[in-house]
Short mmCIF file of C-alpha atoms in Angstrom, two decimals:
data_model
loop_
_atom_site.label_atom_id
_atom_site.label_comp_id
_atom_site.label_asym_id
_atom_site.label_seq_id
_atom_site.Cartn_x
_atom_site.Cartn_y
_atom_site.Cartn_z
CA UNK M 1 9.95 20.06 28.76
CA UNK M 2 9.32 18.49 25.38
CA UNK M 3 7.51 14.91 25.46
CA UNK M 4 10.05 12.04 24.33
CA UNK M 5 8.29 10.25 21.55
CA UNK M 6 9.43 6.58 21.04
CA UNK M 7 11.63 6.29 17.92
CA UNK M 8 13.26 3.71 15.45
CA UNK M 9 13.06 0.04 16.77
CA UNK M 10 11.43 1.12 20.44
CA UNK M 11 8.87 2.83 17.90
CA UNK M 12 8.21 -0.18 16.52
CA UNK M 13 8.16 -2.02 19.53
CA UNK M 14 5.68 0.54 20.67
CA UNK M 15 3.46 0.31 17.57
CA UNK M 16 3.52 -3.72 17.26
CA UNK M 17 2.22 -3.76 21.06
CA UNK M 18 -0.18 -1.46 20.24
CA UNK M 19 -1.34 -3.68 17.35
CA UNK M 20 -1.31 -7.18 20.01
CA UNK M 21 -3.80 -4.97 21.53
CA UNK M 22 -6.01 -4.46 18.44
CA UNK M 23 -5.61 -7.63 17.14
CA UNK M 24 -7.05 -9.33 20.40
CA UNK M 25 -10.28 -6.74 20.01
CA UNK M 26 -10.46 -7.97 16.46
CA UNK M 27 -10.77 -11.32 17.36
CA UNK M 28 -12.83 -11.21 20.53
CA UNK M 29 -15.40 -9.42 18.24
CA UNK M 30 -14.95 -11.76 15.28
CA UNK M 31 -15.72 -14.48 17.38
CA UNK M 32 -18.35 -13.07 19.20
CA UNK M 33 -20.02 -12.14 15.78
CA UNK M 34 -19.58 -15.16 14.20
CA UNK M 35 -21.76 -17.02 17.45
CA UNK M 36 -24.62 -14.80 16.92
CA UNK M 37 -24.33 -14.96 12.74
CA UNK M 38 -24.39 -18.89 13.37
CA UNK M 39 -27.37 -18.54 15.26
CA UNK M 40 -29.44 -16.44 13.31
CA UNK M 41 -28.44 -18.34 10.00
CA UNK M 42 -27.22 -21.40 10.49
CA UNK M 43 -25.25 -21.46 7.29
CA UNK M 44 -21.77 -22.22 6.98
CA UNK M 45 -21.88 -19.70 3.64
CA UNK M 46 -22.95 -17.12 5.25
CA UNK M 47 -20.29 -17.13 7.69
CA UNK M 48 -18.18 -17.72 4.45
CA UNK M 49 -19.32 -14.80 2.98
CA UNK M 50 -18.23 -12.54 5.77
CA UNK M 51 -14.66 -13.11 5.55
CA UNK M 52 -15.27 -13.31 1.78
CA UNK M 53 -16.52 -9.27 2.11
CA UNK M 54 -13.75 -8.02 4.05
CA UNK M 55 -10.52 -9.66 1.87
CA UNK M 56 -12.26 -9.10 -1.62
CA UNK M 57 -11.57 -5.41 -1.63
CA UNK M 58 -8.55 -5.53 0.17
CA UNK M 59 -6.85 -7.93 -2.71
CA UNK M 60 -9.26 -5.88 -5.57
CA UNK M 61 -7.53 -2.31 -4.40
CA UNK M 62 -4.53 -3.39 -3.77
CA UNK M 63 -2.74 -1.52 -6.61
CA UNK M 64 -4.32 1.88 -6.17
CA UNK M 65 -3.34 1.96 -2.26
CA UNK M 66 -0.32 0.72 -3.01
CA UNK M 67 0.45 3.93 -5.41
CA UNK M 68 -1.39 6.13 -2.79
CA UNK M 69 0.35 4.74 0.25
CA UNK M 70 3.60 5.64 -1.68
CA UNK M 71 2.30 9.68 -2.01
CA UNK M 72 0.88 9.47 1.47
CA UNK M 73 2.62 10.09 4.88
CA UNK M 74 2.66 6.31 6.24
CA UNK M 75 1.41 7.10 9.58
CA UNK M 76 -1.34 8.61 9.10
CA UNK M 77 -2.31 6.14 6.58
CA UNK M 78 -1.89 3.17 9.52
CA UNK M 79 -3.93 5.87 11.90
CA UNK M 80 -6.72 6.09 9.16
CA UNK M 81 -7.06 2.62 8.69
CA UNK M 82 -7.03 1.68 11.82
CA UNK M 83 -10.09 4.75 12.36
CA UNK M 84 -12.08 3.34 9.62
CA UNK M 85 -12.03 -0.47 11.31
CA UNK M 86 -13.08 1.16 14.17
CA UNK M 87 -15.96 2.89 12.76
CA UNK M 88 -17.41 0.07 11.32
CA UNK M 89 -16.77 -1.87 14.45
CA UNK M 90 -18.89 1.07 16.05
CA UNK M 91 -21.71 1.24 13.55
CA UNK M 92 -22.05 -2.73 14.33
CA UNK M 93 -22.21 -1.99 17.84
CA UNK M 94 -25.26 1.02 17.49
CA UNK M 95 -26.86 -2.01 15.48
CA UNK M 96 -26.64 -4.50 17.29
CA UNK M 97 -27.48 -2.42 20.93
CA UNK M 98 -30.33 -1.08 18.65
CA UNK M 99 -32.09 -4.47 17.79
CA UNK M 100 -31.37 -3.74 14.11
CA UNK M 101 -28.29 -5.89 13.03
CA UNK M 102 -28.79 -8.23 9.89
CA UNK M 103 -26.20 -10.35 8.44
CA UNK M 104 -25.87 -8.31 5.42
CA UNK M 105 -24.97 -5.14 7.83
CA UNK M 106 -21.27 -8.24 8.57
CA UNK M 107 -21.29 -7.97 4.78
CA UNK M 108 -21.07 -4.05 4.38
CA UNK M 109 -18.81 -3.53 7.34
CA UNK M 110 -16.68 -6.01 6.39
CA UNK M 111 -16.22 -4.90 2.90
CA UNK M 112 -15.79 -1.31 4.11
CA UNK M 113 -13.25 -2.08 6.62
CA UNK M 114 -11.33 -4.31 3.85
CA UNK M 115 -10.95 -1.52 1.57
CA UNK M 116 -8.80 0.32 4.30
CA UNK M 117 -6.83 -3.03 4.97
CA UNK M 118 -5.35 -2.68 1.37
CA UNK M 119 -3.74 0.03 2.40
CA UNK M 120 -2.40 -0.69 5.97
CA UNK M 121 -0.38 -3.19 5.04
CA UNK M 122 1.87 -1.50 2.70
CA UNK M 123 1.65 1.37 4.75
CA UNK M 124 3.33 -0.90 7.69
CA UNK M 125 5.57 -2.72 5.95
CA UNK M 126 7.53 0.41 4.46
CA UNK M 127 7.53 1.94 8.09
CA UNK M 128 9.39 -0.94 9.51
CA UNK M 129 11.39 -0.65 6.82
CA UNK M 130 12.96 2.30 7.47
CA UNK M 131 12.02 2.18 11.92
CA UNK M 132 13.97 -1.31 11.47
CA UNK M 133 17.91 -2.08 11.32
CA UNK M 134 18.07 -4.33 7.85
CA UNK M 135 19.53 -7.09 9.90
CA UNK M 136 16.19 -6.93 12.14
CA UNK M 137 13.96 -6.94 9.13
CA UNK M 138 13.31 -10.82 10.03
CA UNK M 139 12.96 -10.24 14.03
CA UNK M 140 10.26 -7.83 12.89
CA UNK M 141 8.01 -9.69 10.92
CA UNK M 142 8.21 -12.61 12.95
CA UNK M 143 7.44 -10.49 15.67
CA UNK M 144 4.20 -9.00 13.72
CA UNK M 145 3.15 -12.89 12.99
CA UNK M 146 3.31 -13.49 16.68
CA UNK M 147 0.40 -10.71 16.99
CA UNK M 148 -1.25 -12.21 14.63
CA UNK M 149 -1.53 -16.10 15.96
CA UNK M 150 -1.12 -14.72 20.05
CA UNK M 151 -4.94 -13.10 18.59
CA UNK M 152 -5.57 -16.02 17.31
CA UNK M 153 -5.29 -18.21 20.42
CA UNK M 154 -6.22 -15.35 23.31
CA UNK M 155 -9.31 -13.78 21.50
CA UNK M 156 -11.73 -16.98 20.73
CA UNK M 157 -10.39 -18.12 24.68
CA UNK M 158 -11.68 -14.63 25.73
CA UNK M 159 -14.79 -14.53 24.15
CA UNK M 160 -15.47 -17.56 25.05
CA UNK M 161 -15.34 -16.98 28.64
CA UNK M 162 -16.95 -13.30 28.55
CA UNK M 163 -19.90 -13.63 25.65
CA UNK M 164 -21.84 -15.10 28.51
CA UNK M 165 -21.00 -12.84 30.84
CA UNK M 166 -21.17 -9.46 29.35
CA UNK M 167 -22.63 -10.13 26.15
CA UNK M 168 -21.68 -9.53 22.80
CA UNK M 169 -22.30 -5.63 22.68
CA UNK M 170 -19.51 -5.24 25.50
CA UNK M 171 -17.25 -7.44 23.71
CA UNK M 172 -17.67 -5.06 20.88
CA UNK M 173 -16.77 -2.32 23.10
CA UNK M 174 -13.64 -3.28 24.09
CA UNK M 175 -12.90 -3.81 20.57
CA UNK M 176 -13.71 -0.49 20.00
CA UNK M 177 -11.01 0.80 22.96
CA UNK M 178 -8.74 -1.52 21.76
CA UNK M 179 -8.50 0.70 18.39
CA UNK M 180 -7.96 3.74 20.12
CA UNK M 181 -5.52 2.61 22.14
CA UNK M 182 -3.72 1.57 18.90
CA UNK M 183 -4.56 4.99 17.42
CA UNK M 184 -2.59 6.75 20.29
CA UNK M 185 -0.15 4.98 20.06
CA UNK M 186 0.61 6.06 16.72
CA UNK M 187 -0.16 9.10 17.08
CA UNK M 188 2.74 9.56 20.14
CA UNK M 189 5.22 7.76 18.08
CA UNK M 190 7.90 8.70 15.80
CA UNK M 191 8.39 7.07 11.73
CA UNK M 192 11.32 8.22 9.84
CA UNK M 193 10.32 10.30 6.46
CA UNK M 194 10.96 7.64 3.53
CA UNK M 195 13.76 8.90 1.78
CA UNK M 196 13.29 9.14 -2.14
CA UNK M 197 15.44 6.73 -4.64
CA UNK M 198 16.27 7.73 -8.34
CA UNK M 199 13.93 4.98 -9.01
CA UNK M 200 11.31 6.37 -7.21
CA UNK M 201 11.83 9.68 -8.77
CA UNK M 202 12.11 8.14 -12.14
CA UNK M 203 8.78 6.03 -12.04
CA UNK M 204 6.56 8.73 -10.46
CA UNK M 205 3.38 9.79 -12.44
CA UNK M 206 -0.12 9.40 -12.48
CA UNK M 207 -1.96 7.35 -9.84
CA UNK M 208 -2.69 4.81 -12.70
CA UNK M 209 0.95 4.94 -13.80
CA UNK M 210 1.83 4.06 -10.09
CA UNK M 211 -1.06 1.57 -9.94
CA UNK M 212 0.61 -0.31 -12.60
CA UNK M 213 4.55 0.11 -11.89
CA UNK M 214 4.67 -2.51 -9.24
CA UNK M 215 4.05 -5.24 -11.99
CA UNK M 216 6.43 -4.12 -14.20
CA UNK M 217 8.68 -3.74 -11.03
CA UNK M 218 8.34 -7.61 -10.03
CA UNK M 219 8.00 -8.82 -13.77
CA UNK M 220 11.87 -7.01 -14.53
CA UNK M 221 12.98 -9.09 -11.77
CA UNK M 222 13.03 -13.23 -12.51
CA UNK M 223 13.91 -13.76 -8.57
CA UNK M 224 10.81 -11.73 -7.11
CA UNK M 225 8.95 -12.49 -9.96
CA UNK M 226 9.32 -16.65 -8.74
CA UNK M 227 8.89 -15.85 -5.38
CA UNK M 228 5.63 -14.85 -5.70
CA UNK M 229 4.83 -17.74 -8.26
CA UNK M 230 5.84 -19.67 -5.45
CA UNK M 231 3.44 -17.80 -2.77
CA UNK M 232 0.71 -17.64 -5.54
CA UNK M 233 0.62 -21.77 -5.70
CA UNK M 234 1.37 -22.12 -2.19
CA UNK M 235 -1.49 -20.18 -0.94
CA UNK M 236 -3.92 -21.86 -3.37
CA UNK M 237 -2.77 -25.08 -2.02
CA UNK M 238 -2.75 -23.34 1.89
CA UNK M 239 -6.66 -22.02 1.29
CA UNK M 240 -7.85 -25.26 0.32
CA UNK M 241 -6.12 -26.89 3.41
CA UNK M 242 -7.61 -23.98 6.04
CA UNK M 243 -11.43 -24.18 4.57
CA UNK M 244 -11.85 -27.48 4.69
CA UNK M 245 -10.04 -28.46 8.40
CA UNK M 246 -13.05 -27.14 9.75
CA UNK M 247 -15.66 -29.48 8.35
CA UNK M 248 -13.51 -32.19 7.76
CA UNK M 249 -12.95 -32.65 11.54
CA UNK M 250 -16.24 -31.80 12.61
CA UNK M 251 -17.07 -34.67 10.59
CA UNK M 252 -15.17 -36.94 12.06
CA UNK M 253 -16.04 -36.17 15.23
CA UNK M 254 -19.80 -36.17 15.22
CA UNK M 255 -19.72 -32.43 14.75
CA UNK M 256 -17.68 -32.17 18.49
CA UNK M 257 -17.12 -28.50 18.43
CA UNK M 258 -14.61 -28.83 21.26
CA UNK M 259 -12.64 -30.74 19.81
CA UNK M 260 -12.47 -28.78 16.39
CA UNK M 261 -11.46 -25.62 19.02
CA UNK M 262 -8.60 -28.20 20.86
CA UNK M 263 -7.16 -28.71 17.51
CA UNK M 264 -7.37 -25.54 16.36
CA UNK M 265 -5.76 -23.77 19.31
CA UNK M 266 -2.85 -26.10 19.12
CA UNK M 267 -2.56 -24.80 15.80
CA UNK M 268 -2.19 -21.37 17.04
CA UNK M 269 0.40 -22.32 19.79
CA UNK M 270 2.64 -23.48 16.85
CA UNK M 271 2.04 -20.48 14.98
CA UNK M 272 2.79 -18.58 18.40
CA UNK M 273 6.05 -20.74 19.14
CA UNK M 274 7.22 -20.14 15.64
CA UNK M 275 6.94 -16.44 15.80
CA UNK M 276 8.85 -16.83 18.86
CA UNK M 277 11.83 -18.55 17.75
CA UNK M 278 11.85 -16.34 14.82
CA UNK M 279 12.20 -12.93 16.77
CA UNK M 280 14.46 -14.51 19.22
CA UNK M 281 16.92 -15.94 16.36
CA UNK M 282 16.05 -13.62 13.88
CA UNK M 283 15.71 -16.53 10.65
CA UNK M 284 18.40 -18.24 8.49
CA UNK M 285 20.65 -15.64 6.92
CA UNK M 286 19.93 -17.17 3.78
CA UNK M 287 16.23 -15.44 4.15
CA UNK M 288 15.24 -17.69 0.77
CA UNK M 289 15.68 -21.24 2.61
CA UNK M 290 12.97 -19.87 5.45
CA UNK M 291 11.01 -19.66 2.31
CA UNK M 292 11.49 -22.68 0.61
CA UNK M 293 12.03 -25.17 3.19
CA UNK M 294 8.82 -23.56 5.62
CA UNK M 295 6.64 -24.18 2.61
CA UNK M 296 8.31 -27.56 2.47
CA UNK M 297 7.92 -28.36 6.06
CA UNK M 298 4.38 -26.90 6.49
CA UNK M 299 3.26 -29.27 3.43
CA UNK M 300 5.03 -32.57 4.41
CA UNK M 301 4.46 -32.54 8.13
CA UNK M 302 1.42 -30.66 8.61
CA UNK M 303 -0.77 -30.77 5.78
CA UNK M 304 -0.45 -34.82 5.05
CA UNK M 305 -0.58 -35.99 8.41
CA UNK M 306 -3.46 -33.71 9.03
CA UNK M 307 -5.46 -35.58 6.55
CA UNK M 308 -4.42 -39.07 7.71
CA UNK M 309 -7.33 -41.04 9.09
CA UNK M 310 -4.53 -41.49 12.65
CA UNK M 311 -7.05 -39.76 15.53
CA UNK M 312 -6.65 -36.53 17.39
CA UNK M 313 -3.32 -36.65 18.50
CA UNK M 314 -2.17 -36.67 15.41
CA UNK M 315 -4.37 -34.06 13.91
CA UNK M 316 -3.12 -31.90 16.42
CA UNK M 317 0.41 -32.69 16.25
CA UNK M 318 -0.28 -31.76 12.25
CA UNK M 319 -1.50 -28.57 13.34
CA UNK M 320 1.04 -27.43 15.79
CA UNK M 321 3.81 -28.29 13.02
CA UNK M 322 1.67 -26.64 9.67
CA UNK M 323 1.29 -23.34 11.78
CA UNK M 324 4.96 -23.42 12.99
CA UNK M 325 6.43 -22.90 9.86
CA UNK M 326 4.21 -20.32 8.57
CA UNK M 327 6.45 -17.63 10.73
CA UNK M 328 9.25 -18.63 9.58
CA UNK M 329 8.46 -18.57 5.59
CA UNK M 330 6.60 -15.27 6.07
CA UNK M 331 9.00 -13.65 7.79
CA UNK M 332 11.69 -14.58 5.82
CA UNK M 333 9.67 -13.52 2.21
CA UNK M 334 9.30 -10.13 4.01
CA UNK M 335 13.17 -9.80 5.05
CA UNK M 336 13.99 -9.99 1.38
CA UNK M 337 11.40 -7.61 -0.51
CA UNK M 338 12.45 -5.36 2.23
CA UNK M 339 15.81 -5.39 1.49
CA UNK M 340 15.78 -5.41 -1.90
CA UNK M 341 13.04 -2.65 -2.94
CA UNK M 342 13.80 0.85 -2.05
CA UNK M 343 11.60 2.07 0.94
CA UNK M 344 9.50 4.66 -1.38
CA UNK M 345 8.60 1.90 -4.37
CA UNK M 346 7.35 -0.83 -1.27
CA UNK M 347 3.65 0.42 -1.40
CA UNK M 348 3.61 0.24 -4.94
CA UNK M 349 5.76 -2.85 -5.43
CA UNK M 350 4.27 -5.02 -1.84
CA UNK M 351 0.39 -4.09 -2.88
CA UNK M 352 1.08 -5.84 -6.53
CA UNK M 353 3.05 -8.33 -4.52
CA UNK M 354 0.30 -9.48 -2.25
CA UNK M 355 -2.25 -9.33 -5.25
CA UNK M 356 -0.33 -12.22 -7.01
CA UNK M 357 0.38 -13.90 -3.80
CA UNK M 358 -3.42 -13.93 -2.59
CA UNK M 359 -5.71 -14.19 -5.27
CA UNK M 360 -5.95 -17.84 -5.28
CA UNK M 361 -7.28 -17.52 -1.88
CA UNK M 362 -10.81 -16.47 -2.56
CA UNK M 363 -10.60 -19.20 -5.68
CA UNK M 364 -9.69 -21.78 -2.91
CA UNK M 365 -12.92 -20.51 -0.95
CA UNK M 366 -15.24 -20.97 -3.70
CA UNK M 367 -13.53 -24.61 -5.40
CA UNK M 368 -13.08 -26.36 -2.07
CA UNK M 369 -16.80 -26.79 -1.03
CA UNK M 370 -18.23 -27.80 -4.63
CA UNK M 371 -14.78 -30.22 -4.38
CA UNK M 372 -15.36 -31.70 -1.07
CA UNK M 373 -19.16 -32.30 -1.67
CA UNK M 374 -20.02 -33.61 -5.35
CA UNK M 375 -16.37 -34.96 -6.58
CA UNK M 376 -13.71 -36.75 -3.17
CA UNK M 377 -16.66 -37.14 -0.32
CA UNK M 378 -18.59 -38.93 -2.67
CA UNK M 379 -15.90 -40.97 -3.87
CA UNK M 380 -14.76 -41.93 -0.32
CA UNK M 381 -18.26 -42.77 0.40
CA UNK M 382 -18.05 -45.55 -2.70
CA UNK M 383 -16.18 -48.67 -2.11
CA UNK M 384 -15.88 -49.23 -5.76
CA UNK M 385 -14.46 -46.08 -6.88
CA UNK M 386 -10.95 -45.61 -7.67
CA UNK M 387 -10.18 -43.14 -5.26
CA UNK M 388 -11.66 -45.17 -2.63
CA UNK M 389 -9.39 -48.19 -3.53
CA UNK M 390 -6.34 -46.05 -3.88
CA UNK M 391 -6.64 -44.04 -0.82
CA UNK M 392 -9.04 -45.73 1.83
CA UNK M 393 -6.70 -46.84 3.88
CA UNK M 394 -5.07 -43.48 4.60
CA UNK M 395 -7.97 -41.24 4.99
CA UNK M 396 -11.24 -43.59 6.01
CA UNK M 397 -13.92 -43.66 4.09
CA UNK M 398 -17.15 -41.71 6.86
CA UNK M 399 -17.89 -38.36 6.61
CA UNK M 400 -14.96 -36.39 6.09
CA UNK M 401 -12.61 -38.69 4.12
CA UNK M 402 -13.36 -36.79 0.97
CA UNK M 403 -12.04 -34.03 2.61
CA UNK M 404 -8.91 -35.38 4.21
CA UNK M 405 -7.39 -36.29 0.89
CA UNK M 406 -8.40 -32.70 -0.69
CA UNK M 407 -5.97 -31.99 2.03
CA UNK M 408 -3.54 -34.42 1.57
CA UNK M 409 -3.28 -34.07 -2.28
CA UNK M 410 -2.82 -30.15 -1.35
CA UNK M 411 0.16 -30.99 1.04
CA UNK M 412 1.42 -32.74 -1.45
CA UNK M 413 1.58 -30.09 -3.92
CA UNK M 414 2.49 -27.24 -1.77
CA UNK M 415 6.04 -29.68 -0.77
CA UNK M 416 6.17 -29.94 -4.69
CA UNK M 417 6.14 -26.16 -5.49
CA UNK M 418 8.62 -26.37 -2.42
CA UNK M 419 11.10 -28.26 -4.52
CA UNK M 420 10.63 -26.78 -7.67
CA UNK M 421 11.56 -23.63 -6.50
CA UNK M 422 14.83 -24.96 -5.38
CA UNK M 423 16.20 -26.46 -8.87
CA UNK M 424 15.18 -22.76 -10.38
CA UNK M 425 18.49 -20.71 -9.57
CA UNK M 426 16.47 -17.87 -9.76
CA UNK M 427 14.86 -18.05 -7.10
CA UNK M 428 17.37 -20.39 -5.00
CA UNK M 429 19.93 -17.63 -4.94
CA UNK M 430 17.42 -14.51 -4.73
CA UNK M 431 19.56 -13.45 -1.87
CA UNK M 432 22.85 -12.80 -3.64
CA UNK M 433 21.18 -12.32 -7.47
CA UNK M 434 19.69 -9.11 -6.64
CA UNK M 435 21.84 -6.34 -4.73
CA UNK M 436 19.77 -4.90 -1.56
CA UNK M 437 17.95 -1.22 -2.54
CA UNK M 438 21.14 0.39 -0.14
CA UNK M 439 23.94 -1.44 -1.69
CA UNK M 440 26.39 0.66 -3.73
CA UNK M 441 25.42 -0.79 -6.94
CA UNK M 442 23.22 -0.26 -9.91
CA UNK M 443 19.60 -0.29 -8.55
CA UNK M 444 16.90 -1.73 -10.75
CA UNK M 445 18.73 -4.35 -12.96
CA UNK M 446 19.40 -7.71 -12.03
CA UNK M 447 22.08 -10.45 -13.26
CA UNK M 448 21.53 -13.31 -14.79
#
């Protein structure tokens, strides 16, 4: 008798289990790695530098996997990708069992496993496209952000409690199981061929052709074109929040790493409870005001109060509510490009898409620090200075003050882009401006 592979949504439930699994490897050996880089360094760039490897080349080759990932059968691509983190995860492993691990091995393996990142994502994104029902486009990426934050609160917990007991080549171990078991999962389970669109068929050519089609794609279309204005602003003003929570608590704490972890973890519980309410509701059926009104939410609430000089229970408080929303804007962003770009154009089209929405990250990496230390900390530090006299009664004026308002200021703008996006009707009505890619209308035009 023939073996039943899982299909369509219980595919996908299948597949985003498999990924919980993977993601909670990931993390156990991120953390894990990042304790013995700290101890063998001691520098905060270093450890920089190591996420800096691994999302360079995913954001650099974005456009080429994109194209590919469109030519490719989508599973294997997510099976690949998901081999080649595992590989480097195992050539870590030989190192570090061998006595022969140096940072710069973090650097290589990261960079390598990054260039196979560009094209999972795609790759997943136009499977659940077409595994999905369109009205459970939301449910599903709310339900992938829950992977990502349940990782986030369950792997630094676990390695935590096992680095000392096992050790950190064991830890890397079960990372490495926990990519097979995501493998074979794949492998078992069933994704519907993406069917082709006179658009597709229209627009196919050479790889650099491809490469390049996604950004005349979004730039023919006002409404995707402002979303990802939106999610190009947002995220600079996001990145420079995320680097410097970090070091701005730990210096207002006396460097209490505990507490830094406490606050931090409550910040993945609202990311968690988000992602549940999201695949439990499903989002706002005007997917655009998740959008608009998360980024508005997460800079308000979260970001300002988290630079407010008001204590831990506030910080955390800040945290929960910036993480909550994140779900909910995310999932909603991915509801519409999902809907409105035909399934065999969404490698080409997303890839481009995340480009513009994630470059400012690494700019955010590199202008926070130089920020924080010669221009606002400073400042804060100097009764006499203007920023000092404006703003030292909201953020302090010790060691991390300079921060805080880095933070505030960027709270501030990412509400603003919030609002502009509203008065543009553009973007306010993306929803019923552009016609989804299976409506019986025109594809490829859009009113105006």
């Amino acid at each position: 008798m023939p073996i039943q592979r899982p299909k369509s949504f219980l595919a996908f439930v299948f597949i985003w289990f498999g990924q919980v699994i993977s993601l909670i490897g990931t993390s156990l050996s991120a953390f894990a790695l990042t304790i013995w880089a700290w101890e063998l360094t001691g520098s905060a760039t270093a450890l920089a530098l190591v996420v800096f490897f691994n999302f360079g080349p995913t954001v650099i080759f974005s456009p080429i996997a994109g194209a590919l990932v469109d030519r490719w059968d989508k599973k294997w691509v997510m099976m690949v990708s998901d081999l080649a983190s595992g590989l480097a995860t195992i050539l870590i492993f030989f190192l570090y069992t061998s006595g022969n691990l140096q940072i710069w091995h973090l650097y290589a393996a990261g960079a390598f496993s990054g260039l196979f990142q560009a094209f999972q994502w795609p790759a997943y994104s136009t499977a659940i496209t077409v595994m999905v029902p369109k009205a459970q486009y939301g449910r599903a990426a709310a339900m992938m952000s829950l992977a990502d934050w349940g990782s986030g609160i369950f792997g630094p917990v676990l390695a935590g409690a096992l680095i000392g007991v096992i050790g950190i080549g064991n830890i890397l171990l079960i990372d490495i199981t926990t990519f097979v078991v995501a493998i074979l999962i794949l492998l078992v389970s069933v994704i519907p061929k993406v069917p082709k669109s006179e658009e597709g068929l229209k627009n196919s050519g050479s790889i650099w052709q491809e490469s390049l089609f996604g950004f005349k794609y979004i730039w023919k279309r006002p409404s995707l074109l402002g979303l990802q204005i939106m999610f190009f602003a947002g995220n600079l003003m996001g990145s420079l929040t995320n680097t410097l929570i970090a070091p701005m608590i730990l210096g207002r704490t006396g460097n209490n790493a505990q507490l830094l972890g406490l606050v931090q973890s409550v910040g993945s519980a609202g990311g968690v409870v988000g992602a549940l309410l999201i695949s439990v509701w499903g989002g706002p059926k005007r997917r655009v005001n998740g959008v608009i009104f998360g980024w508005l939410f997460a800079g308000l609430l979260g970001q300002i109060f988290y630079g407010t000089n008001l204590g831990l229970p506030v910080w955390m408080a800040a945290a929960f509510i910036y993480n909550f929303f994140f779900p909910l804007l995310n999932s909603s962003n991915q509801a519409i490009w999902q809907s409105k770009v035909p399934p065999d154009l969404q490698g080409r089209v997303f890839s481009i898409r995340r480009l513009i929405a994630q470059i400012t990250v690494p700019i955010a990496m590199l202008a926070a620090g130089p920020l924080a230390d010669f221009v606002f900390e400073p400042a804060l530090k100097n009764p006499l200075s203007n920023l000092s006299s404006a703003f030292g009664w909201l953020v302090g004026s010790g060691i991390g003050s300079g921060m805080a308002l880095i933070v505030i200021f960027s709270g501030i703008g990412m509400a603003s882009i919030s609002l502009v996006a509203w008065l543009v009707p553009q973007i306010r009505n993306v929803d019923t401006i552009l016609p989804d890619y299976d409506a019986e209308l025109k594809s490829g035009t859009e009113s105006s």
